[in-house]
Amino acid sequence: MAKREKKSLNFIEQIIEGDLKKGKYKEITTRFPPEPNGYLHIGHAKSIVLNFGLALKYGGKTNLRFDDTNPVVEDVEYVDSIKEDVKWLGFQWADKEYYASDYFDKIYEFAIVLIKKGLAFVDDSTIDEIKSMRGTPTKPGQHSPFRDRSVEENLDLFERMKNGEFEDGSKVLRAKIDMSSPNMHLRDPIMYRIKRAHHHRTGDKWCIYPMYDFAHGQSDSIENITHSICTLEFETHRPLYDWFIEKLEIFPSRQIEFARLNLNYTIMSKRKLLKLVQEGIVNGWDDPRMPTISGLRRRGYTPESIRNFCDRIGIAKRENVVDVSLLEYSVREHLNKIAERRMVVMRPIKMVITNYPEGKIEQLDIINNPEDENSLSRKIPFSREIYIESTDFMIDPPKDFFRLGPGRSIRLKNAYKVTCDDYKLDSEGNVEEIYCTYHSNSKSGQPDTSGIKVRSTIHWVNVEAAVPVEIRLYDRLFKDEFPDSHKDKDFMDFLNEDSLHILNGYGEVNLKNDKKEDKYQFLRMGYFSMDDDSSPEKLVFNRTVTLKDGWKKLQGKK
Ligand code: ATP
Ligand code: MG
């Protein structure tokens, strides 16, 4: 057993277990460090589940730290949404929220330490000049003409940078490392820039801001983060972070890189998601088509289904792409267990049961969730006039159409078998009403002596007790599997203009009293979640996912 457990450890767990065994740490501290420049998306969920999950598994804590070193794009709206989303996913961060901006004073002191050690200098070169002198990975860069300024001069200039004596962009502070290093990040990287921008927390206190690379590792160190887990693109930054830590002689957090989550048909850059919001392609960050946590929540995803998805895809060291149908599979699997069933007709057409007495109402029993052994049942009224899906009827059905047509019979779910005798067209030639006879000796749950053969069962809603519902059906936002991977085309070129369909249908009476945010399986139609746009006059439902299992099918093909 112990052996089997060992085998299933991912590589990060192996590292942590090794560190704990060696006695390097008694307990671990991880962190989730979002930049508050947008809402969290499903990729962040993977990082959240990983970081919080490790601290839960090995004992320890996880800090929520806002990496807010770039004042221009950050905002409190994002801070609030991030907190809400992490909590909703089911995680609790340690004691308080941390902010990289709380360390601006300390990071400024760190810069002074490096200047005093002769390891940092103020450079008057422009950004373009600095770029042009960087060299290439195979060609060494050139030393800046300001590289050999004295410690005194550097200290003086850096202080005056802080005091606002220089124009934005006129000077930077750089680390003095190695202009011929094969690792470009070590070629005298910029540590500080001058930027007169209002910060969402520090206001106008600062006109110089540390670069991400001179803030992130130090923030980890200040918080005594034992394992700083980040995505692969930071692997080449690690030597720089380690250099800063070594020269500053501060707590050495261990950085471990893993492959970020990529999903096909999905965009995950916050900048691009912001564009969809700003250009009105979607209705806000929480639009149910968005891959944001708030969008998935509104669409009807459960925290469990997202956590299960993250566990299922695992942790890899190499870039890969996960099929979006696996995400859909996860929510379908969870909702199948917890969602009560309801009957809702999305494209209604009226059926009149001509031999059923007028005014008679039968209250039929129907189970709420056949997948749940403790499930109760509810009553649904049956009477002479009902709605069925217009797609369940054809005037001239082909052989392989097993549902209703003239002269054909069908079972109405939990009710009776009916046979279609006739139908009526409206002035435009569309079917307006269907006329059927029912077979009283075919009632569900009782011995069927009707002798009528049917090939399928359809759902229905009683006309008199029907509740008007607006149904929002969603499709993928992008038509291309990898919308942002085309060299000469923009991801916006691949937008699916048909990603939202709104239908007006009818639901069974039992939907009326249900509280908001409830999740259902609408029989034969998929899983649905009530939207906040619902009013007493009209309930609004988002389709979370269809019933059809695209993922299993895909697996079967392999
Ligand atoms: P984006 O490109 O969406 O803006 P980001 O990496 O700039 O992403 P951050 O706010 O810096 O966004 O991310 C916070 C944390 O979430 C980081 O530790 C980052 O590594 C992690 N993260 C971001 N995107 C993904 C992803 N697709 N898969 C796994 N982890 C991710
Ligand atoms: Mg980032």
Coordinates of C-alpha atoms and ligand atoms in Angstrom, one line a residue:
M1 CA 0.0 0.0 0.0
A2 CA 2.7 2.4 1.0
K3 CA 4.5 1.6 -2.2
R4 CA 1.4 2.4 -4.3
E5 CA 1.0 5.7 -2.6
K6 CA 4.6 6.6 -3.3
K7 CA 4.1 5.8 -6.9
S8 CA 1.2 8.2 -7.3
L9 CA 3.2 11.2 -5.9
N10 CA 3.7 13.9 -8.5
F11 CA 7.2 15.4 -8.8
I12 CA 6.5 18.4 -6.6
E13 CA 5.2 16.1 -3.8
Q14 CA 8.4 14.1 -4.2
I15 CA 10.5 17.2 -3.7
I16 CA 8.5 18.3 -0.7
E17 CA 8.6 14.8 0.9
G18 CA 12.3 14.8 0.4
D19 CA 12.7 18.2 2.0
L20 CA 10.6 17.1 5.0
K21 CA 12.4 13.9 5.4
K22 CA 15.8 15.6 5.4
G23 CA 14.4 17.9 8.1
K24 CA 14.9 21.0 6.0
Y25 CA 11.5 22.2 7.1
K26 CA 9.0 21.1 9.7
E27 CA 6.1 22.4 7.7
I28 CA 5.7 24.0 4.4
T29 CA 4.5 27.3 3.2
T30 CA 3.2 27.8 -0.3
R31 CA 1.6 30.8 -1.9
F32 CA -0.8 31.7 -4.6
P33 CA 0.5 35.0 -6.1
P34 CA -2.0 36.5 -8.6
E35 CA -1.4 39.9 -10.2
P36 CA -4.7 41.8 -9.7
N37 CA -5.0 42.8 -13.3
G38 CA -8.0 40.6 -14.2
Y39 CA -10.3 37.9 -13.0
L40 CA -9.0 34.4 -12.2
H41 CA -9.4 31.8 -14.9
I42 CA -9.3 28.0 -14.9
G43 CA -5.5 28.0 -15.3
H44 CA -5.3 29.9 -12.0
A45 CA -7.6 27.2 -10.5
K46 CA -5.0 24.7 -11.3
S47 CA -2.4 26.7 -9.4
I48 CA -4.7 27.3 -6.5
V49 CA -5.6 23.6 -6.1
L50 CA -2.0 22.7 -6.3
N51 CA -0.7 25.3 -3.8
F52 CA -3.5 25.0 -1.3
G53 CA -3.6 21.3 -1.8
L54 CA 0.0 20.8 -0.9
A55 CA -0.2 22.8 2.3
L56 CA -3.3 20.8 3.3
K57 CA -1.6 17.5 2.5
Y58 CA 1.7 18.2 4.2
G59 CA 0.7 20.5 7.0
G60 CA 1.4 24.2 6.7
K61 CA -0.2 27.1 5.1
T62 CA -0.7 29.0 1.9
N63 CA -0.5 32.7 1.5
L64 CA -2.7 34.6 -0.9
R65 CA -0.3 37.3 -2.2
F66 CA -1.3 40.0 -4.6
D67 CA 1.7 40.6 -6.9
D68 CA 0.9 44.2 -7.4
T69 CA 4.1 45.8 -8.6
N70 CA 2.7 47.2 -11.9
P71 CA 0.3 50.0 -10.8
V72 CA -0.9 50.8 -14.3
V73 CA -3.0 47.7 -14.9
E74 CA -4.1 46.8 -11.3
D75 CA -7.3 47.5 -9.6
V76 CA -9.2 46.7 -6.4
E77 CA -12.1 45.3 -8.3
Y78 CA -9.8 42.5 -9.3
V79 CA -8.5 42.0 -5.7
D80 CA -12.1 41.5 -4.5
S81 CA -13.0 39.1 -7.3
I82 CA -9.8 37.0 -6.7
K83 CA -10.6 36.7 -3.0
E84 CA -14.2 35.6 -3.7
D85 CA -13.0 33.0 -6.3
V86 CA -10.4 31.4 -4.1
K87 CA -12.9 31.1 -1.3
W88 CA -15.6 29.7 -3.6
L89 CA -13.1 27.1 -4.8
G90 CA -13.1 26.0 -1.1
F91 CA -9.7 27.3 0.1
Q92 CA -8.7 29.5 3.0
W93 CA -5.5 31.4 3.0
A94 CA -3.4 32.0 6.0
D95 CA -4.2 34.8 8.5
K96 CA -4.5 37.8 6.1
E97 CA -4.0 38.8 2.5
Y98 CA -0.4 39.7 1.6
Y99 CA 0.5 42.3 -1.0
A100 CA 3.9 42.7 -2.7
S101 CA 3.2 46.5 -2.4
D102 CA 3.5 46.1 1.4
Y103 CA 7.1 45.3 0.8
F104 CA 8.0 48.3 -1.3
D105 CA 10.0 49.8 1.5
K106 CA 11.9 46.6 2.1
I107 CA 12.5 46.0 -1.5
Y108 CA 13.9 49.5 -1.7
E109 CA 16.2 48.7 1.2
F110 CA 17.3 45.5 -0.7
A111 CA 18.2 47.6 -3.7
I112 CA 20.4 49.8 -1.5
V113 CA 22.1 46.7 -0.1
L114 CA 23.1 45.7 -3.6
I115 CA 24.2 49.2 -4.5
K116 CA 26.4 49.2 -1.4
K117 CA 27.9 45.9 -2.4
G118 CA 28.7 47.3 -5.8
L119 CA 26.2 44.9 -7.4
A120 CA 23.7 47.5 -8.7
F121 CA 24.0 50.7 -10.7
V122 CA 21.9 53.6 -12.0
D123 CA 21.8 53.6 -15.8
D124 CA 20.9 56.7 -17.8
S125 CA 20.6 54.8 -21.0
T126 CA 17.2 54.7 -22.6
I127 CA 15.2 51.4 -22.7
D128 CA 16.0 51.1 -26.4
E129 CA 19.7 51.6 -25.8
I130 CA 19.6 49.0 -23.1
K131 CA 17.9 46.6 -25.5
S132 CA 20.3 47.2 -28.3
M133 CA 23.2 46.5 -26.0
R134 CA 21.8 43.2 -24.6
G135 CA 23.3 41.0 -27.3
T136 CA 21.7 37.7 -28.2
P137 CA 21.8 34.3 -26.5
T138 CA 24.9 33.5 -28.7
K139 CA 26.4 36.9 -28.7
P140 CA 27.5 38.7 -25.5
G141 CA 26.0 42.0 -24.7
Q142 CA 27.9 45.2 -24.1
H143 CA 28.6 47.0 -20.8
S144 CA 26.6 50.1 -20.2
P145 CA 28.8 53.3 -20.2
F146 CA 27.3 54.0 -16.7
R147 CA 28.2 50.5 -15.3
D148 CA 31.2 51.8 -13.4
R149 CA 29.6 54.6 -11.4
S150 CA 30.8 54.7 -7.8
V151 CA 28.7 53.4 -5.0
E152 CA 28.3 56.9 -3.7
E153 CA 27.1 58.2 -7.0
N154 CA 24.7 55.3 -7.4
L155 CA 23.3 55.8 -3.9
D156 CA 22.8 59.5 -4.5
L157 CA 21.1 59.0 -7.9
F158 CA 18.9 56.1 -6.7
E159 CA 17.6 58.3 -3.8
R160 CA 16.9 61.1 -6.2
M161 CA 15.1 58.7 -8.5
K162 CA 12.9 57.9 -5.5
N163 CA 12.4 61.6 -4.6
G164 CA 11.1 62.3 -8.1
E165 CA 13.9 64.4 -9.4
F166 CA 14.0 62.6 -12.8
E167 CA 11.6 62.2 -15.6
D168 CA 9.8 58.9 -16.2
G169 CA 12.0 56.5 -18.2
S170 CA 15.1 58.7 -17.9
K171 CA 17.0 56.3 -15.5
V172 CA 16.8 52.8 -14.3
L173 CA 18.5 50.8 -11.6
R174 CA 20.2 47.6 -12.9
A175 CA 21.9 44.7 -11.3
K176 CA 25.5 44.3 -12.2
I177 CA 25.9 40.6 -13.0
D178 CA 27.2 39.3 -16.3
M179 CA 26.7 40.8 -19.8
S180 CA 28.0 37.7 -21.4
S181 CA 25.9 35.1 -19.5
P182 CA 24.1 32.7 -21.8
N183 CA 21.1 33.3 -19.6
M184 CA 19.8 36.7 -20.8
H185 CA 18.1 37.3 -17.5
L186 CA 21.5 37.7 -15.9
R187 CA 22.6 40.4 -18.3
D188 CA 22.4 43.3 -15.9
P189 CA 18.6 43.1 -15.5
I190 CA 16.6 46.1 -14.7
M191 CA 15.5 46.3 -11.0
Y192 CA 13.7 49.6 -10.8
R193 CA 12.1 52.0 -13.2
I194 CA 10.7 55.5 -12.8
K195 CA 6.9 55.6 -13.3
R196 CA 4.6 58.3 -12.1
A197 CA 1.5 56.1 -11.7
H198 CA -1.1 55.9 -9.0
H199 CA -1.0 52.6 -7.2
H200 CA -4.2 51.0 -5.9
R201 CA -2.7 50.6 -2.4
T202 CA 0.3 52.9 -2.0
G203 CA -1.4 55.8 -3.9
D204 CA 1.2 58.4 -5.0
K205 CA 3.9 57.5 -2.4
W206 CA 6.2 56.0 -5.0
C207 CA 7.3 57.2 -8.4
I208 CA 9.8 54.3 -8.7
Y209 CA 8.5 50.7 -8.9
P210 CA 10.5 47.4 -8.7
M211 CA 10.4 45.1 -11.7
Y212 CA 8.5 41.8 -11.2
D213 CA 11.9 40.0 -11.2
F214 CA 13.2 42.2 -8.4
A215 CA 10.0 41.8 -6.3
H216 CA 8.7 38.3 -6.7
G217 CA 11.6 36.2 -5.2
Q218 CA 12.1 38.7 -2.5
S219 CA 8.4 38.7 -1.6
D220 CA 8.6 34.9 -1.3
S221 CA 11.6 35.2 0.9
I222 CA 10.1 37.8 3.2
E223 CA 7.1 35.5 3.7
N224 CA 9.3 32.5 4.3
I225 CA 7.7 30.6 1.5
T226 CA 9.4 27.2 1.5
H227 CA 8.2 26.1 -1.9
S228 CA 7.5 28.7 -4.5
I229 CA 5.7 27.0 -7.3
C230 CA 5.4 28.7 -10.6
T231 CA 4.9 28.0 -14.3
L232 CA 7.6 26.9 -16.7
E233 CA 8.4 30.2 -18.2
F234 CA 10.0 31.2 -15.0
E235 CA 12.6 28.4 -15.1
T236 CA 15.1 30.7 -16.8
H237 CA 14.4 33.4 -14.2
R238 CA 15.4 31.1 -11.4
P239 CA 19.2 31.7 -11.5
L240 CA 18.4 35.5 -11.2
Y241 CA 16.1 35.0 -8.2
D242 CA 18.7 32.8 -6.6
W243 CA 21.4 35.4 -7.3
F244 CA 19.4 38.1 -5.6
I245 CA 18.7 35.8 -2.6
E246 CA 22.3 34.8 -2.3
K247 CA 23.7 38.4 -2.5
L248 CA 21.0 39.7 -0.1
E249 CA 21.6 36.8 2.3
I250 CA 17.9 36.3 2.8
F251 CA 15.6 33.3 3.3
P252 CA 16.0 30.9 0.3
S253 CA 12.6 29.9 -1.0
R254 CA 12.8 27.0 -3.4
Q255 CA 11.3 27.6 -6.8
I256 CA 9.7 24.7 -8.6
E257 CA 8.3 25.0 -12.1
F258 CA 5.4 23.1 -13.6
A259 CA 3.6 23.2 -16.9
R260 CA 0.7 25.7 -17.1
L261 CA -2.7 24.5 -18.0
N262 CA -3.6 25.0 -21.6
L263 CA -7.1 24.1 -22.8
N264 CA -8.1 23.8 -26.5
Y265 CA -10.7 26.2 -27.8
T266 CA -9.9 28.5 -24.9
I267 CA -8.0 31.7 -24.4
M268 CA -6.3 32.1 -21.0
S269 CA -4.4 35.3 -21.1
K270 CA -5.9 37.9 -18.9
R271 CA -5.0 40.7 -21.4
K272 CA -7.0 38.9 -24.1
L273 CA -9.9 38.1 -21.8
L274 CA -10.0 41.8 -20.9
K275 CA -10.3 42.6 -24.6
L276 CA -13.3 40.3 -24.9
V277 CA -14.9 42.2 -22.0
Q278 CA -14.0 45.7 -23.2
E279 CA -15.2 45.1 -26.8
G280 CA -18.5 43.7 -25.6
I281 CA -17.9 40.3 -27.2
V282 CA -19.1 38.9 -23.8
N283 CA -21.2 40.3 -21.1
G284 CA -18.5 40.9 -18.5
W285 CA -15.8 38.8 -16.8
D286 CA -18.5 36.4 -15.4
D287 CA -20.1 35.7 -18.8
P288 CA -20.9 32.0 -18.8
R289 CA -18.8 31.6 -21.9
M290 CA -15.7 32.9 -20.2
P291 CA -13.1 30.4 -18.8
T292 CA -12.9 32.6 -15.7
I293 CA -13.8 31.1 -12.4
S294 CA -16.7 33.6 -12.1
G295 CA -17.9 32.6 -15.6
L296 CA -17.7 28.9 -14.8
R297 CA -19.6 29.5 -11.5
R298 CA -22.3 31.4 -13.3
R299 CA -22.5 28.8 -15.9
G300 CA -23.2 26.2 -13.2
Y301 CA -19.9 24.6 -12.5
T302 CA -19.4 23.4 -8.9
P303 CA -16.2 23.9 -6.9
E304 CA -15.9 20.2 -6.6
S305 CA -16.0 19.7 -10.3
I306 CA -13.2 22.2 -10.9
R307 CA -11.1 20.6 -8.1
N308 CA -11.7 17.2 -9.5
F309 CA -10.7 18.4 -13.0
C310 CA -7.5 19.8 -11.6
D311 CA -6.6 16.6 -9.8
R312 CA -7.5 14.6 -12.8
I313 CA -5.1 16.4 -15.2
G314 CA -2.2 16.2 -12.8
I315 CA 1.0 18.1 -12.7
A316 CA 3.5 17.9 -15.6
K317 CA 6.9 19.2 -16.3
R318 CA 6.3 19.7 -20.1
E319 CA 3.8 21.9 -21.9
N320 CA 0.7 20.1 -23.0
V321 CA -2.9 20.8 -24.0
V322 CA -5.9 19.4 -22.2
D323 CA -9.1 18.8 -24.1
V324 CA -11.8 21.1 -22.9
S325 CA -14.3 18.2 -22.9
L326 CA -12.5 16.8 -19.9
L327 CA -13.6 19.9 -18.0
E328 CA -17.1 19.3 -19.2
Y329 CA -16.9 15.7 -18.2
S330 CA -15.9 16.7 -14.7
V331 CA -18.9 18.9 -14.2
R332 CA -21.3 16.4 -15.8
E333 CA -20.1 13.7 -13.5
H334 CA -20.7 15.8 -10.4
L335 CA -24.0 17.2 -11.5
N336 CA -25.2 13.8 -12.4
K337 CA -24.9 12.9 -8.7
I338 CA -26.3 16.0 -7.1
A339 CA -28.7 17.7 -9.6
E340 CA -32.4 17.0 -9.3
R341 CA -34.2 16.2 -12.5
R342 CA -36.9 18.5 -13.9
M343 CA -38.9 18.5 -17.1
V344 CA -38.5 21.6 -19.2
V345 CA -39.6 22.1 -22.8
M346 CA -37.2 24.4 -24.6
R347 CA -38.9 24.7 -28.0
P348 CA -42.6 24.1 -27.1
I349 CA -45.4 22.9 -29.2
K350 CA -48.8 22.1 -27.8
M351 CA -50.3 18.6 -27.6
V352 CA -54.0 18.1 -27.0
I353 CA -54.9 14.6 -25.6
T354 CA -58.4 14.5 -27.1
N355 CA -59.7 11.5 -25.1
Y356 CA -58.5 12.8 -21.8
P357 CA -61.4 14.4 -19.8
E358 CA -61.4 18.2 -19.7
G359 CA -60.8 19.6 -16.3
K360 CA -59.2 16.3 -15.0
I361 CA -55.8 16.6 -13.3
E362 CA -53.7 13.7 -12.2
Q363 CA -50.8 14.2 -9.8
L364 CA -48.0 11.9 -10.9
D365 CA -45.1 10.9 -8.8
I366 CA -41.6 11.4 -10.3
I367 CA -38.3 10.7 -8.7
N368 CA -36.0 13.8 -8.2
N369 CA -32.7 12.0 -8.9
P370 CA -32.5 8.4 -9.9
E371 CA -28.7 8.5 -9.3
D372 CA -29.2 9.4 -5.6
E373 CA -30.5 6.5 -3.5
N374 CA -31.9 8.9 -0.9
S375 CA -33.7 10.9 -3.5
L376 CA -37.3 11.9 -2.8
S377 CA -40.0 12.2 -5.4
R378 CA -42.2 15.1 -6.4
K379 CA -45.6 15.5 -8.0
I380 CA -46.2 16.7 -11.5
P381 CA -49.7 17.5 -12.8
F382 CA -50.9 15.7 -15.9
S383 CA -54.0 16.9 -17.9
R384 CA -55.4 17.3 -21.3
E385 CA -53.0 19.9 -22.7
I386 CA -49.3 19.6 -22.5
Y387 CA -46.2 21.0 -24.2
I388 CA -43.6 18.8 -25.9
E389 CA -40.4 19.6 -27.8
S390 CA -41.3 20.6 -31.3
T391 CA -38.2 18.6 -32.3
D392 CA -39.9 15.4 -31.0
F393 CA -42.5 15.6 -33.8
M394 CA -42.2 15.3 -37.5
I395 CA -44.9 15.3 -40.1
D396 CA -43.1 12.9 -42.3
P397 CA -40.5 11.2 -40.2
P398 CA -37.7 9.1 -41.7
K399 CA -37.4 5.5 -40.6
D400 CA -34.7 6.1 -38.0
F401 CA -36.7 8.8 -36.2
F402 CA -38.1 7.0 -33.2
R403 CA -40.3 9.8 -31.8
L404 CA -43.7 11.2 -32.8
G405 CA -45.4 11.6 -36.2
P406 CA -48.9 11.0 -37.5
G407 CA -50.0 7.4 -36.6
R408 CA -47.0 6.9 -34.3
S409 CA -46.9 6.3 -30.6
I410 CA -44.6 7.4 -27.8
R411 CA -44.4 7.3 -24.1
L412 CA -44.7 10.5 -22.1
K413 CA -42.2 10.3 -19.3
N414 CA -43.8 9.0 -16.1
A415 CA -47.3 9.2 -17.6
Y416 CA -48.9 7.4 -20.5
K417 CA -48.4 6.2 -24.0
V418 CA -50.0 8.4 -26.6
T419 CA -50.7 7.9 -30.3
C420 CA -50.7 10.9 -32.7
D421 CA -53.9 11.2 -34.7
D422 CA -53.6 14.6 -36.3
Y423 CA -51.9 18.0 -36.3
K424 CA -52.7 21.5 -37.2
L425 CA -50.6 24.0 -39.2
D426 CA -50.5 27.7 -38.7
S427 CA -50.7 30.2 -41.5
E428 CA -47.0 29.9 -42.2
G429 CA -47.2 26.1 -42.5
N430 CA -45.6 25.4 -39.1
V431 CA -47.0 22.7 -36.9
E432 CA -49.1 24.5 -34.3
E433 CA -50.8 21.8 -32.4
I434 CA -50.7 18.0 -32.2
Y435 CA -53.7 15.8 -31.5
C436 CA -53.2 12.5 -29.7
T437 CA -55.1 9.8 -27.9
Y438 CA -53.8 8.4 -24.7
H439 CA -53.9 4.8 -23.5
S440 CA -55.3 4.7 -20.0
N441 CA -54.0 1.2 -19.5
S442 CA -50.3 2.2 -20.0
K443 CA -49.7 4.3 -17.0
S444 CA -46.2 4.4 -15.8
G445 CA -45.5 2.3 -12.7
Q446 CA -48.5 0.0 -13.4
P447 CA -48.9 -3.1 -15.5
D448 CA -49.1 -2.0 -19.2
T449 CA -51.9 -3.8 -21.0
S450 CA -52.2 -1.4 -23.9
G451 CA -50.3 -3.5 -26.3
I452 CA -49.0 -0.3 -27.9
K453 CA -45.3 -0.5 -28.9
V454 CA -43.2 2.7 -28.5
R455 CA -39.6 3.3 -29.4
S456 CA -38.9 6.2 -27.1
T457 CA -39.9 8.3 -24.2
I458 CA -40.2 12.0 -24.3
H459 CA -40.5 14.8 -21.7
W460 CA -43.4 17.1 -21.4
V461 CA -44.9 20.0 -19.4
N462 CA -48.4 20.6 -18.3
V463 CA -49.8 23.7 -20.1
E464 CA -51.8 25.1 -17.2
A465 CA -49.1 24.7 -14.6
A466 CA -46.2 25.7 -16.9
V467 CA -43.6 28.1 -15.7
P468 CA -42.1 30.4 -18.4
V469 CA -38.4 30.0 -18.6
E470 CA -35.6 31.6 -20.6
I471 CA -33.0 29.2 -21.6
R472 CA -29.5 30.3 -22.5
L473 CA -27.5 27.8 -24.5
Y474 CA -23.8 28.4 -24.9
D475 CA -21.4 27.2 -27.5
R476 CA -17.6 27.6 -27.6
L477 CA -16.4 31.2 -27.9
F478 CA -13.8 30.2 -30.6
K479 CA -14.1 28.2 -33.7
D480 CA -10.5 27.3 -33.8
E481 CA -8.8 24.8 -31.5
F482 CA -5.9 27.1 -30.8
P483 CA -7.1 30.6 -31.5
D484 CA -4.0 32.4 -30.2
S485 CA -1.4 30.2 -31.9
H486 CA -1.6 31.7 -35.4
K487 CA 1.3 33.8 -36.5
D488 CA -0.5 36.0 -39.0
K489 CA -3.9 36.0 -37.4
D490 CA -5.4 37.5 -34.3
F491 CA -7.3 35.3 -31.8
M492 CA -10.3 37.7 -32.5
D493 CA -10.5 36.4 -36.0
F494 CA -11.7 33.0 -34.7
L495 CA -14.6 34.2 -32.7
N496 CA -17.7 32.0 -32.9
E497 CA -20.5 34.5 -33.6
D498 CA -23.0 32.0 -32.7
S499 CA -22.0 31.2 -29.1
L500 CA -25.2 32.2 -27.4
H501 CA -28.7 31.0 -28.2
I502 CA -31.7 32.2 -26.2
L503 CA -34.9 30.2 -26.1
N504 CA -38.2 30.7 -24.4
G505 CA -39.8 27.6 -23.1
Y506 CA -41.8 26.2 -20.3
G507 CA -40.8 24.3 -17.1
E508 CA -42.7 22.1 -14.8
V509 CA -44.5 23.7 -11.8
N510 CA -41.8 22.5 -9.4
L511 CA -39.3 25.0 -10.7
K512 CA -41.3 27.9 -9.4
N513 CA -40.4 27.8 -5.8
D514 CA -36.8 26.8 -6.2
K515 CA -34.2 29.1 -4.9
K516 CA -31.6 30.8 -7.0
E517 CA -28.4 29.1 -8.1
D518 CA -30.0 25.7 -8.0
K519 CA -28.7 23.2 -10.5
Y520 CA -30.8 20.7 -12.4
Q521 CA -30.7 18.2 -15.0
F522 CA -33.5 19.1 -17.5
L523 CA -34.4 15.6 -18.8
R524 CA -32.9 14.9 -22.1
M525 CA -31.6 18.5 -22.4
G526 CA -28.6 18.8 -20.2
Y527 CA -27.5 20.3 -16.9
F528 CA -28.8 23.8 -16.1
S529 CA -28.2 26.4 -13.5
M530 CA -30.4 29.3 -12.5
D531 CA -29.0 32.7 -13.4
D532 CA -29.2 35.8 -11.3
D533 CA -31.1 37.5 -14.1
S534 CA -34.1 35.4 -13.0
S535 CA -37.2 37.3 -11.8
P536 CA -40.5 36.1 -10.4
E537 CA -42.1 36.5 -13.9
K538 CA -39.4 34.6 -15.7
L539 CA -36.8 32.2 -14.6
V540 CA -33.5 32.2 -16.5
F541 CA -31.3 29.2 -16.8
N542 CA -27.8 28.7 -18.2
R543 CA -27.0 25.4 -19.8
T544 CA -23.9 24.3 -17.9
V545 CA -23.2 21.3 -20.2
T546 CA -25.0 18.9 -22.4
L547 CA -25.8 15.4 -21.4
K548 CA -23.7 13.9 -24.2
D549 CA -20.3 12.8 -23.2
G550 CA -17.8 14.1 -25.7
W551 CA -14.8 13.1 -23.5
K552 CA -15.7 9.4 -23.2
K553 CA -16.3 9.2 -26.9
L554 CA -12.9 10.8 -27.5
Q555 CA -11.2 8.3 -25.2
G556 CA -13.0 5.4 -26.9
K557 CA -11.6 6.4 -30.3
K558 CA -8.0 6.1 -29.1
Ligands
ATP1 P1 -2.2 35.4 -17.5 O1 -1.3 35.1 -18.6 O2 -3.5 34.8 -17.5 O3 -2.3 36.9 -17.2 P2 -0.4 35.2 -15.3 O4 0.6 34.1 -15.1 O5 0.2 36.5 -15.8 O6 -1.5 34.7 -16.2 P3 -0.8 35.7 -12.6 O7 -1.8 36.5 -11.9 O8 0.6 36.2 -12.5 O9 -1.2 35.5 -14.0 O10 -0.9 34.2 -12.0 C1 -0.9 33.8 -10.7 C2 -0.5 32.4 -10.5 O11 -1.3 31.6 -11.3 C3 1.0 32.3 -11.0 O12 1.6 31.5 -10.0 C4 0.9 31.6 -12.3 O13 2.0 30.7 -12.5 C5 -0.4 30.8 -12.1 N1 -1.0 30.5 -13.4 C6 -1.5 31.5 -14.3 N2 -1.9 30.9 -15.4 C7 -1.8 29.6 -15.2 C8 -2.2 28.4 -16.0 N3 -2.7 28.5 -17.3 N4 -1.9 27.2 -15.5 C9 -1.4 27.1 -14.3 N5 -1.1 28.1 -13.5 C10 -1.3 29.3 -14.0
MG2 MG 2.0 36.9 -14.2

